[in-house]
Amino acid sequence: MSILLQELGAVKAKLEAVETKLKETKSQVLVVNDKGKSLETKLKETENQVLVLQEKEAYKVVFSAGIGGGAIGPFSTSKTLVYTRVITNLGNAYNQHTGIFVAPVRGMYYFSFFYHAGGGHPVGLNLMKNNQLVVQSSDHKTLNDTADNGGNAAFMELQQGDQVYVQMQPNTHIWGSSYRTTFSGFLLHQV
């Protein structure tokens, strides 16, 4: 009987050792499950961030257009210039029939305009955002100057739907040369 008790004690000891190892293994499995859930959460967050970046990168906005037709102006009131010769219009945000750029997304944009004009007449152009003056370029009438060139540029933070255009001041003129008198802009990045 004592051998049986010894064997029973040995089996009991082995069983306790197996139970201890089982508890340790169960604890390790819980830790691995927690790490797996944490990694799964981080993976989903990373996938979402990639999607957001892809959406931002997917939106490209670039345009450049020229205005032709010889002498333009003078007019008794301000006039929005319509640049009809589209050089590029990626994103279709510039309307060649109205001369107005409409921001398709909220972002930081860059705009520039250049003109050619006869020196015997005054020049006055405004870069406008939603009917508000942003920057301007002008030149006075001179008798000894046969031609003038000028322009200006600005960075602007725009909201979706904001309008940007070039406006000619009253009683001024420019020379419509679609290779010299231009309006351009592009989206730097979304905000």
Coordinates of C-alpha atoms in Angstrom, one line a residue:
M1 CA 0.0 0.0 0.0
S2 CA 2.9 2.3 0.7
I3 CA 4.1 2.0 -2.9
L4 CA 0.6 2.8 -4.1
L5 CA 0.6 5.9 -1.9
Q6 CA 4.0 6.9 -3.2
E7 CA 2.8 6.5 -6.8
L8 CA -0.4 8.4 -6.0
G9 CA 1.8 11.2 -4.5
A10 CA 4.0 11.3 -7.6
V11 CA 0.9 11.4 -9.9
K12 CA -0.5 14.2 -7.7
A13 CA 2.7 16.1 -7.9
K14 CA 2.8 15.7 -11.7
L15 CA -0.9 16.8 -11.9
E16 CA -0.1 20.0 -9.8
A17 CA 2.9 20.7 -12.1
V18 CA 0.7 20.2 -15.2
E19 CA -2.0 22.5 -13.6
T20 CA 0.7 25.2 -12.9
K21 CA 2.0 25.0 -16.5
L22 CA -1.5 25.1 -17.8
K23 CA -2.2 28.3 -15.8
E24 CA 1.1 29.8 -17.0
T25 CA 0.2 28.9 -20.6
K26 CA -3.3 30.3 -20.2
S27 CA -1.8 33.5 -18.9
Q28 CA 0.6 33.7 -21.8
V29 CA -2.3 33.1 -24.3
L30 CA -4.2 36.0 -22.7
V31 CA -1.2 38.2 -23.1
V32 CA -0.8 37.2 -26.7
N33 CA -4.5 37.8 -27.3
D34 CA -4.2 41.3 -25.8
K35 CA -1.2 42.0 -28.0
G36 CA -3.0 40.7 -31.1
K37 CA -6.0 42.9 -30.3
S38 CA -3.7 45.9 -29.9
L39 CA -1.9 45.1 -33.1
E40 CA -5.3 44.7 -34.9
T41 CA -6.4 48.1 -33.6
K42 CA -3.1 49.7 -34.7
L43 CA -3.5 48.1 -38.1
K44 CA -7.0 49.5 -38.6
E45 CA -5.8 53.0 -37.5
T46 CA -2.9 52.8 -40.0
E47 CA -5.2 51.6 -42.8
N48 CA -7.5 54.6 -42.0
Q49 CA -4.6 57.0 -42.1
V50 CA -3.4 55.6 -45.4
L51 CA -6.9 56.1 -46.8
V52 CA -7.0 59.7 -45.6
L53 CA -3.6 60.4 -47.2
Q54 CA -4.7 58.7 -50.4
E55 CA -7.8 60.9 -50.6
K56 CA -5.7 64.0 -50.0
E57 CA -3.2 63.0 -52.6
A58 CA -5.9 62.0 -55.1
Y59 CA -7.2 65.6 -55.4
K60 CA -5.0 67.5 -57.8
V61 CA -6.0 71.1 -58.8
V62 CA -3.9 73.0 -61.3
F63 CA -5.0 75.5 -63.9
S64 CA -3.5 78.1 -66.3
A65 CA -5.4 80.1 -68.8
G66 CA -4.7 83.0 -71.2
I67 CA -6.8 85.8 -72.5
G68 CA -6.7 86.9 -76.2
G69 CA -8.4 89.4 -78.4
G70 CA -6.2 92.5 -78.5
A71 CA -7.2 95.6 -76.6
I72 CA -9.5 94.9 -73.6
G73 CA -11.1 97.9 -72.0
P74 CA -11.5 100.6 -70.8
F75 CA -14.9 99.9 -69.2
S76 CA -16.8 102.3 -66.9
T77 CA -17.1 99.7 -64.2
S78 CA -15.0 96.8 -62.9
K79 CA -15.0 93.8 -65.1
T80 CA -14.1 90.1 -64.3
L81 CA -11.6 89.0 -66.9
V82 CA -12.5 85.8 -68.7
Y83 CA -9.4 83.8 -69.7
T84 CA -10.7 81.7 -72.6
R85 CA -7.5 79.9 -73.8
V86 CA -7.1 77.1 -71.3
I87 CA -3.6 75.8 -71.1
T88 CA -4.4 73.3 -68.4
N89 CA -7.3 72.7 -66.0
L90 CA -6.6 69.6 -63.9
G91 CA -9.5 69.2 -61.5
N92 CA -11.8 71.4 -63.7
A93 CA -12.0 74.1 -61.0
Y94 CA -11.5 77.0 -63.5
N95 CA -14.4 78.1 -65.6
Q96 CA -13.3 79.4 -69.0
H97 CA -16.8 80.9 -69.6
T98 CA -16.9 83.0 -66.4
G99 CA -13.2 83.5 -65.6
I100 CA -13.9 82.3 -62.1
F101 CA -12.0 79.6 -60.2
V102 CA -14.1 77.8 -57.6
A103 CA -12.2 75.9 -54.9
P104 CA -13.3 72.2 -55.0
V105 CA -11.8 71.5 -51.5
R106 CA -10.6 73.4 -48.5
G107 CA -6.9 74.0 -48.8
M108 CA -3.9 76.3 -49.3
Y109 CA -3.7 77.6 -52.9
Y110 CA -1.3 79.7 -54.9
F111 CA -2.5 82.1 -57.6
S112 CA -0.7 84.4 -60.1
F113 CA -1.7 86.7 -62.9
F114 CA 0.3 88.5 -65.5
Y115 CA -0.6 91.1 -68.1
H116 CA 0.7 92.9 -71.1
A117 CA -0.5 96.4 -71.9
G118 CA 0.2 99.5 -74.0
G119 CA 2.0 102.1 -72.0
G120 CA -0.2 104.9 -73.2
H121 CA -3.1 103.7 -71.0
P122 CA -3.4 103.0 -67.3
V123 CA -3.6 99.4 -66.1
G124 CA -5.3 98.1 -62.9
L125 CA -5.9 94.5 -62.1
N126 CA -7.1 93.0 -58.8
L127 CA -6.9 89.4 -57.7
M128 CA -10.2 88.9 -55.9
K129 CA -11.5 86.3 -53.4
N130 CA -15.3 86.2 -52.8
N131 CA -15.6 89.9 -53.9
Q132 CA -12.7 91.0 -51.6
L133 CA -9.4 92.4 -52.9
V134 CA -6.4 90.2 -52.2
V135 CA -3.6 91.8 -54.2
Q136 CA -3.4 94.1 -57.2
S137 CA -1.1 95.2 -59.9
S138 CA -1.2 98.6 -61.7
D139 CA 0.7 100.9 -63.9
H140 CA 0.1 104.6 -64.8
K141 CA -0.3 106.0 -68.2
T142 CA 3.0 107.3 -69.6
L143 CA 3.8 109.1 -72.9
N144 CA 7.3 107.6 -73.4
D145 CA 6.5 104.0 -72.6
T146 CA 5.1 101.9 -75.4
A147 CA 4.4 98.7 -73.5
D148 CA 4.0 97.5 -69.9
N149 CA 4.1 94.1 -68.3
G150 CA 3.2 93.3 -64.7
G151 CA 1.5 90.9 -62.4
N152 CA 1.2 89.7 -58.9
A153 CA 0.7 86.5 -56.9
A154 CA -0.7 85.3 -53.5
F155 CA -1.1 82.3 -51.3
M156 CA -4.7 81.9 -50.0
E157 CA -6.4 79.5 -47.7
L158 CA -9.7 78.7 -49.3
Q159 CA -12.8 77.0 -48.2
Q160 CA -14.7 74.7 -50.5
G161 CA -16.8 76.9 -52.8
D162 CA -14.7 80.1 -52.4
Q163 CA -14.3 82.0 -55.7
V164 CA -11.1 83.6 -57.0
Y165 CA -10.8 85.7 -60.2
V166 CA -9.0 88.6 -61.8
Q167 CA -10.9 91.9 -62.0
M168 CA -10.0 94.8 -64.2
Q169 CA -10.5 98.2 -62.5
P170 CA -12.7 100.8 -64.2
N171 CA -11.2 103.0 -66.9
T172 CA -8.1 100.8 -67.3
H173 CA -7.1 98.4 -70.1
I174 CA -4.9 95.5 -70.9
W175 CA -3.7 93.9 -74.1
G176 CA -5.3 90.4 -74.6
S177 CA -2.4 88.2 -75.6
S178 CA -3.1 84.6 -74.6
Y179 CA 0.7 84.0 -74.3
R180 CA 1.4 87.0 -72.1
T181 CA -1.8 87.9 -70.2
T182 CA -2.5 84.9 -68.0
F183 CA -4.2 83.7 -64.8
S184 CA -2.9 80.5 -63.0
G185 CA -3.3 78.7 -59.7
F186 CA -2.9 75.4 -58.0
L187 CA -3.7 73.6 -54.8
L188 CA -0.6 73.2 -52.6
H189 CA -2.3 71.0 -50.0
Q190 CA -5.6 70.3 -48.3
V191 CA -6.1 71.6 -44.8

